[in-house]
Amino acid sequence: MNGVARIKRLIPHRYPILLVDRVSAVEVGRTLVAHKAVTVAEPCYRHLGDDAAEEDYAYPISLLLESWAQAAVLLICWEQPNPDVLAGKVELAAGIKGVELGGPVFPGDVLEHRAEIHRLVDDAAVVGGASYVGGRKVLEVAQFTAALRDSSVLVRDKPLTGAPR
């Protein structure tokens, strides 16, 4: 079982920001291949009118990167499920570098995300990989660093200095 039900047991993302539909291959602690079908029903397209040009339907780069990062996090925590960000360990993105784009993605395209762990250090991982549409590379990520931290880091005991009240 590597569909949405399994994915939702591993990461806390839900609609509209769950951006991985299926995992087709996983070698625990090493590599993962995941897929995301881009459709015209995505929330990012709802503002487009009937007169929108084809290029207006290019999938936002931020969502493309987020979708790949979700695949990377799935690889990192494949054996450590935690769909509840209020308990246990949470995955926090710590950094990303070496991002290269290879061309636009449009509704009807199916993204194939490939992620590979480069290093595991304590409760952190460095992952790299790429995304493809029909064999065409649309994204490459040289290094994505994620850290697993206790969920208590998300809870603030007192307001930050200067924070709005």
PDB file of C-alpha atoms in Angstrom:
ATOM      1  CA  MET A   1       0.000   0.000   0.000  1.00  0.00           C
ATOM      2  CA  ASN A   2       1.844   3.085  -1.267  1.00  0.00           C
ATOM      3  CA  GLY A   3      -1.051   5.344  -2.190  1.00  0.00           C
ATOM      4  CA  VAL A   4      -2.608   8.329  -0.451  1.00  0.00           C
ATOM      5  CA  ALA A   5      -3.624   6.348   2.666  1.00  0.00           C
ATOM      6  CA  ARG A   6       0.010   5.337   3.333  1.00  0.00           C
ATOM      7  CA  ILE A   7       1.277   8.832   2.509  1.00  0.00           C
ATOM      8  CA  LYS A   8      -1.161  10.396   5.003  1.00  0.00           C
ATOM      9  CA  ARG A   9       0.147   8.044   7.705  1.00  0.00           C
ATOM     10  CA  LEU A  10       3.674   9.318   7.121  1.00  0.00           C
ATOM     11  CA  ILE A  11       3.333  13.079   6.732  1.00  0.00           C
ATOM     12  CA  PRO A  12       0.823  15.578   8.112  1.00  0.00           C
ATOM     13  CA  HIS A  13       0.048  17.289   4.786  1.00  0.00           C
ATOM     14  CA  ARG A  14      -3.609  17.329   3.711  1.00  0.00           C
ATOM     15  CA  TYR A  15      -5.666  19.017   0.990  1.00  0.00           C
ATOM     16  CA  PRO A  16      -4.914  21.446  -0.522  1.00  0.00           C
ATOM     17  CA  ILE A  17      -1.189  21.081   0.205  1.00  0.00           C
ATOM     18  CA  LEU A  18      -0.772  17.298  -0.014  1.00  0.00           C
ATOM     19  CA  LEU A  19       1.159  17.220  -3.278  1.00  0.00           C
ATOM     20  CA  VAL A  20       2.141  13.550  -3.643  1.00  0.00           C
ATOM     21  CA  ASP A  21      -0.386  11.004  -4.947  1.00  0.00           C
ATOM     22  CA  ARG A  22       1.518   7.735  -4.948  1.00  0.00           C
ATOM     23  CA  VAL A  23       4.854   6.117  -4.146  1.00  0.00           C
ATOM     24  CA  SER A  24       5.878   3.577  -6.787  1.00  0.00           C
ATOM     25  CA  ALA A  25       9.242   2.490  -5.400  1.00  0.00           C
ATOM     26  CA  VAL A  26      11.131   2.795  -2.152  1.00  0.00           C
ATOM     27  CA  GLU A  27      14.424   1.420  -0.969  1.00  0.00           C
ATOM     28  CA  VAL A  28      14.275   2.275   2.720  1.00  0.00           C
ATOM     29  CA  GLY A  29      17.009   4.688   3.765  1.00  0.00           C
ATOM     30  CA  ARG A  30      18.233   5.097   0.181  1.00  0.00           C
ATOM     31  CA  THR A  31      15.794   6.088  -2.601  1.00  0.00           C
ATOM     32  CA  LEU A  32      12.140   6.774  -3.326  1.00  0.00           C
ATOM     33  CA  VAL A  33      10.083   7.404  -6.460  1.00  0.00           C
ATOM     34  CA  ALA A  34       6.782   9.250  -6.045  1.00  0.00           C
ATOM     35  CA  HIS A  35       4.198  10.701  -8.417  1.00  0.00           C
ATOM     36  CA  LYS A  36       1.885  13.690  -8.512  1.00  0.00           C
ATOM     37  CA  ALA A  37      -0.695  14.276 -11.235  1.00  0.00           C
ATOM     38  CA  VAL A  38      -1.137  17.961 -12.014  1.00  0.00           C
ATOM     39  CA  THR A  39      -4.750  18.792 -12.872  1.00  0.00           C
ATOM     40  CA  VAL A  40      -6.603  21.921 -13.911  1.00  0.00           C
ATOM     41  CA  ALA A  41      -8.625  21.530 -10.683  1.00  0.00           C
ATOM     42  CA  GLU A  42      -5.598  22.587  -8.577  1.00  0.00           C
ATOM     43  CA  PRO A  43      -6.393  25.556  -6.312  1.00  0.00           C
ATOM     44  CA  CYS A  44      -3.540  27.523  -7.919  1.00  0.00           C
ATOM     45  CA  TYR A  45      -5.540  27.783 -11.168  1.00  0.00           C
ATOM     46  CA  ARG A  46      -8.872  28.923  -9.745  1.00  0.00           C
ATOM     47  CA  HIS A  47      -8.148  32.611 -10.365  1.00  0.00           C
ATOM     48  CA  LEU A  48      -7.579  32.084 -14.101  1.00  0.00           C
ATOM     49  CA  GLY A  49     -10.364  33.265 -16.362  1.00  0.00           C
ATOM     50  CA  ASP A  50     -11.571  31.873 -19.662  1.00  0.00           C
ATOM     51  CA  ASP A  51      -9.167  34.184 -21.492  1.00  0.00           C
ATOM     52  CA  ALA A  52      -6.039  32.805 -19.769  1.00  0.00           C
ATOM     53  CA  ALA A  53      -3.187  31.917 -22.104  1.00  0.00           C
ATOM     54  CA  GLU A  54      -1.644  28.429 -22.110  1.00  0.00           C
ATOM     55  CA  GLU A  55       1.501  29.692 -20.370  1.00  0.00           C
ATOM     56  CA  ASP A  56      -0.663  30.999 -17.501  1.00  0.00           C
ATOM     57  CA  TYR A  57      -1.288  27.346 -16.620  1.00  0.00           C
ATOM     58  CA  ALA A  58       2.369  26.622 -15.900  1.00  0.00           C
ATOM     59  CA  TYR A  59       2.459  24.895 -12.515  1.00  0.00           C
ATOM     60  CA  PRO A  60       3.923  27.275  -9.896  1.00  0.00           C
ATOM     61  CA  ILE A  61       7.576  26.583  -9.163  1.00  0.00           C
ATOM     62  CA  SER A  62       6.916  26.835  -5.415  1.00  0.00           C
ATOM     63  CA  LEU A  63       4.398  23.973  -5.640  1.00  0.00           C
ATOM     64  CA  LEU A  64       6.707  21.902  -7.844  1.00  0.00           C
ATOM     65  CA  LEU A  65       9.463  22.270  -5.266  1.00  0.00           C
ATOM     66  CA  GLU A  66       7.071  21.562  -2.366  1.00  0.00           C
ATOM     67  CA  SER A  67       5.826  18.418  -4.099  1.00  0.00           C
ATOM     68  CA  TRP A  68       9.390  17.129  -4.572  1.00  0.00           C
ATOM     69  CA  ALA A  69      10.241  18.029  -0.959  1.00  0.00           C
ATOM     70  CA  GLN A  70       7.247  16.000   0.264  1.00  0.00           C
ATOM     71  CA  ALA A  71       8.646  13.009  -1.626  1.00  0.00           C
ATOM     72  CA  ALA A  72      12.011  13.602   0.056  1.00  0.00           C
ATOM     73  CA  VAL A  73      10.369  13.743   3.494  1.00  0.00           C
ATOM     74  CA  LEU A  74       8.472  10.528   2.730  1.00  0.00           C
ATOM     75  CA  LEU A  75      11.821   8.859   2.088  1.00  0.00           C
ATOM     76  CA  ILE A  76      13.319  10.251   5.290  1.00  0.00           C
ATOM     77  CA  CYS A  77      10.480   9.069   7.522  1.00  0.00           C
ATOM     78  CA  TRP A  78       9.286   5.959   5.654  1.00  0.00           C
ATOM     79  CA  GLU A  79       9.796   3.862   8.781  1.00  0.00           C
ATOM     80  CA  GLN A  80       8.919   6.627  11.266  1.00  0.00           C
ATOM     81  CA  PRO A  81       5.322   7.621  10.484  1.00  0.00           C
ATOM     82  CA  ASN A  82       3.853  10.635  12.271  1.00  0.00           C
ATOM     83  CA  PRO A  83       0.819  12.224  10.632  1.00  0.00           C
ATOM     84  CA  ASP A  84       0.158  14.362  13.748  1.00  0.00           C
ATOM     85  CA  VAL A  85       2.399  17.425  13.921  1.00  0.00           C
ATOM     86  CA  LEU A  86       1.298  17.991  17.517  1.00  0.00           C
ATOM     87  CA  ALA A  87       2.912  14.799  18.826  1.00  0.00           C
ATOM     88  CA  GLY A  88       6.210  12.988  18.388  1.00  0.00           C
ATOM     89  CA  LYS A  89       8.756  14.143  15.834  1.00  0.00           C
ATOM     90  CA  VAL A  90       8.053  16.638  13.057  1.00  0.00           C
ATOM     91  CA  GLU A  91       9.955  17.147   9.833  1.00  0.00           C
ATOM     92  CA  LEU A  92      11.375  20.631   9.434  1.00  0.00           C
ATOM     93  CA  ALA A  93      13.034  21.847   6.259  1.00  0.00           C
ATOM     94  CA  ALA A  94      16.426  23.223   7.227  1.00  0.00           C
ATOM     95  CA  GLY A  95      17.779  24.281   3.844  1.00  0.00           C
ATOM     96  CA  ILE A  96      17.840  23.760   0.125  1.00  0.00           C
ATOM     97  CA  LYS A  97      20.461  24.541  -2.494  1.00  0.00           C
ATOM     98  CA  GLY A  98      21.392  23.765  -6.045  1.00  0.00           C
ATOM     99  CA  VAL A  99      17.861  24.048  -7.456  1.00  0.00           C
ATOM    100  CA  GLU A 100      17.671  24.026 -11.246  1.00  0.00           C
ATOM    101  CA  LEU A 101      14.544  24.211 -13.385  1.00  0.00           C
ATOM    102  CA  GLY A 102      14.223  22.347 -16.657  1.00  0.00           C
ATOM    103  CA  GLY A 103      10.976  23.678 -18.081  1.00  0.00           C
ATOM    104  CA  PRO A 104       7.322  24.208 -17.267  1.00  0.00           C
ATOM    105  CA  VAL A 105       4.784  21.681 -16.004  1.00  0.00           C
ATOM    106  CA  PHE A 106       1.139  21.913 -17.116  1.00  0.00           C
ATOM    107  CA  PRO A 107      -2.202  20.343 -16.203  1.00  0.00           C
ATOM    108  CA  GLY A 108      -2.267  16.809 -17.559  1.00  0.00           C
ATOM    109  CA  ASP A 109       1.384  16.208 -16.690  1.00  0.00           C
ATOM    110  CA  VAL A 110       2.353  13.541 -14.180  1.00  0.00           C
ATOM    111  CA  LEU A 111       5.394  14.424 -12.116  1.00  0.00           C
ATOM    112  CA  GLU A 112       7.799  11.655 -11.205  1.00  0.00           C
ATOM    113  CA  HIS A 113       9.856  12.679  -8.185  1.00  0.00           C
ATOM    114  CA  ARG A 114      13.070  10.837  -7.453  1.00  0.00           C
ATOM    115  CA  ALA A 115      14.747  11.352  -4.099  1.00  0.00           C
ATOM    116  CA  GLU A 116      17.981   9.873  -2.797  1.00  0.00           C
ATOM    117  CA  ILE A 117      19.471  10.176   0.670  1.00  0.00           C
ATOM    118  CA  HIS A 118      23.036  11.502   0.536  1.00  0.00           C
ATOM    119  CA  ARG A 119      23.668  11.573   4.292  1.00  0.00           C
ATOM    120  CA  LEU A 120      21.944  10.723   7.541  1.00  0.00           C
ATOM    121  CA  VAL A 121      23.238  12.442  10.668  1.00  0.00           C
ATOM    122  CA  ASP A 122      21.407  11.857  13.947  1.00  0.00           C
ATOM    123  CA  ASP A 123      17.889  13.246  13.373  1.00  0.00           C
ATOM    124  CA  ALA A 124      18.724  15.033  10.115  1.00  0.00           C
ATOM    125  CA  ALA A 125      19.020  13.998   6.498  1.00  0.00           C
ATOM    126  CA  VAL A 126      20.507  15.450   3.337  1.00  0.00           C
ATOM    127  CA  VAL A 127      18.579  14.421   0.229  1.00  0.00           C
ATOM    128  CA  GLY A 128      18.983  15.205  -3.451  1.00  0.00           C
ATOM    129  CA  GLY A 129      17.089  14.309  -6.570  1.00  0.00           C
ATOM    130  CA  ALA A 130      14.982  15.446  -9.477  1.00  0.00           C
ATOM    131  CA  SER A 131      11.503  15.564 -10.968  1.00  0.00           C
ATOM    132  CA  TYR A 132      10.553  14.405 -14.443  1.00  0.00           C
ATOM    133  CA  VAL A 133       7.579  14.628 -16.784  1.00  0.00           C
ATOM    134  CA  GLY A 134       7.639  11.936 -19.449  1.00  0.00           C
ATOM    135  CA  GLY A 135      11.398  11.524 -19.081  1.00  0.00           C
ATOM    136  CA  ARG A 136      12.056  15.294 -19.338  1.00  0.00           C
ATOM    137  CA  LYS A 137      13.798  16.726 -16.258  1.00  0.00           C
ATOM    138  CA  VAL A 138      11.770  19.669 -14.921  1.00  0.00           C
ATOM    139  CA  LEU A 139      13.517  20.106 -11.554  1.00  0.00           C
ATOM    140  CA  GLU A 140      16.814  19.180  -9.976  1.00  0.00           C
ATOM    141  CA  VAL A 141      17.683  19.599  -6.307  1.00  0.00           C
ATOM    142  CA  ALA A 142      21.320  19.152  -5.342  1.00  0.00           C
ATOM    143  CA  GLN A 143      20.743  19.317  -1.600  1.00  0.00           C
ATOM    144  CA  PHE A 144      17.678  19.406   0.638  1.00  0.00           C
ATOM    145  CA  THR A 145      18.281  19.218   4.371  1.00  0.00           C
ATOM    146  CA  ALA A 146      15.511  18.209   6.744  1.00  0.00           C
ATOM    147  CA  ALA A 147      15.629  17.727  10.487  1.00  0.00           C
ATOM    148  CA  LEU A 148      13.361  15.650  12.706  1.00  0.00           C
ATOM    149  CA  ARG A 149      12.597  17.551  15.874  1.00  0.00           C
ATOM    150  CA  ASP A 150      10.288  17.044  18.823  1.00  0.00           C
ATOM    151  CA  SER A 151       6.898  18.595  18.138  1.00  0.00           C
ATOM    152  CA  SER A 152       7.303  20.795  21.209  1.00  0.00           C
ATOM    153  CA  VAL A 153       9.419  23.125  19.032  1.00  0.00           C
ATOM    154  CA  LEU A 154       6.157  24.167  17.357  1.00  0.00           C
ATOM    155  CA  VAL A 155       4.553  25.306  20.625  1.00  0.00           C
ATOM    156  CA  ARG A 156       5.340  28.735  22.027  1.00  0.00           C
ATOM    157  CA  ASP A 157       5.147  29.165  25.790  1.00  0.00           C
ATOM    158  CA  LYS A 158       5.155  32.960  25.602  1.00  0.00           C
ATOM    159  CA  PRO A 159       4.878  35.596  22.875  1.00  0.00           C
ATOM    160  CA  LEU A 160       8.032  36.509  21.000  1.00  0.00           C
ATOM    161  CA  THR A 161       9.464  39.918  21.840  1.00  0.00           C
ATOM    162  CA  GLY A 162       7.897  42.490  19.559  1.00  0.00           C
ATOM    163  CA  ALA A 163       5.386  39.979  18.188  1.00  0.00           C
ATOM    164  CA  PRO A 164       1.908  41.367  17.404  1.00  0.00           C
ATOM    165  CA  ARG A 165      -0.724  40.507  19.978  1.00  0.00           C
TER     166      ARG A 165
END
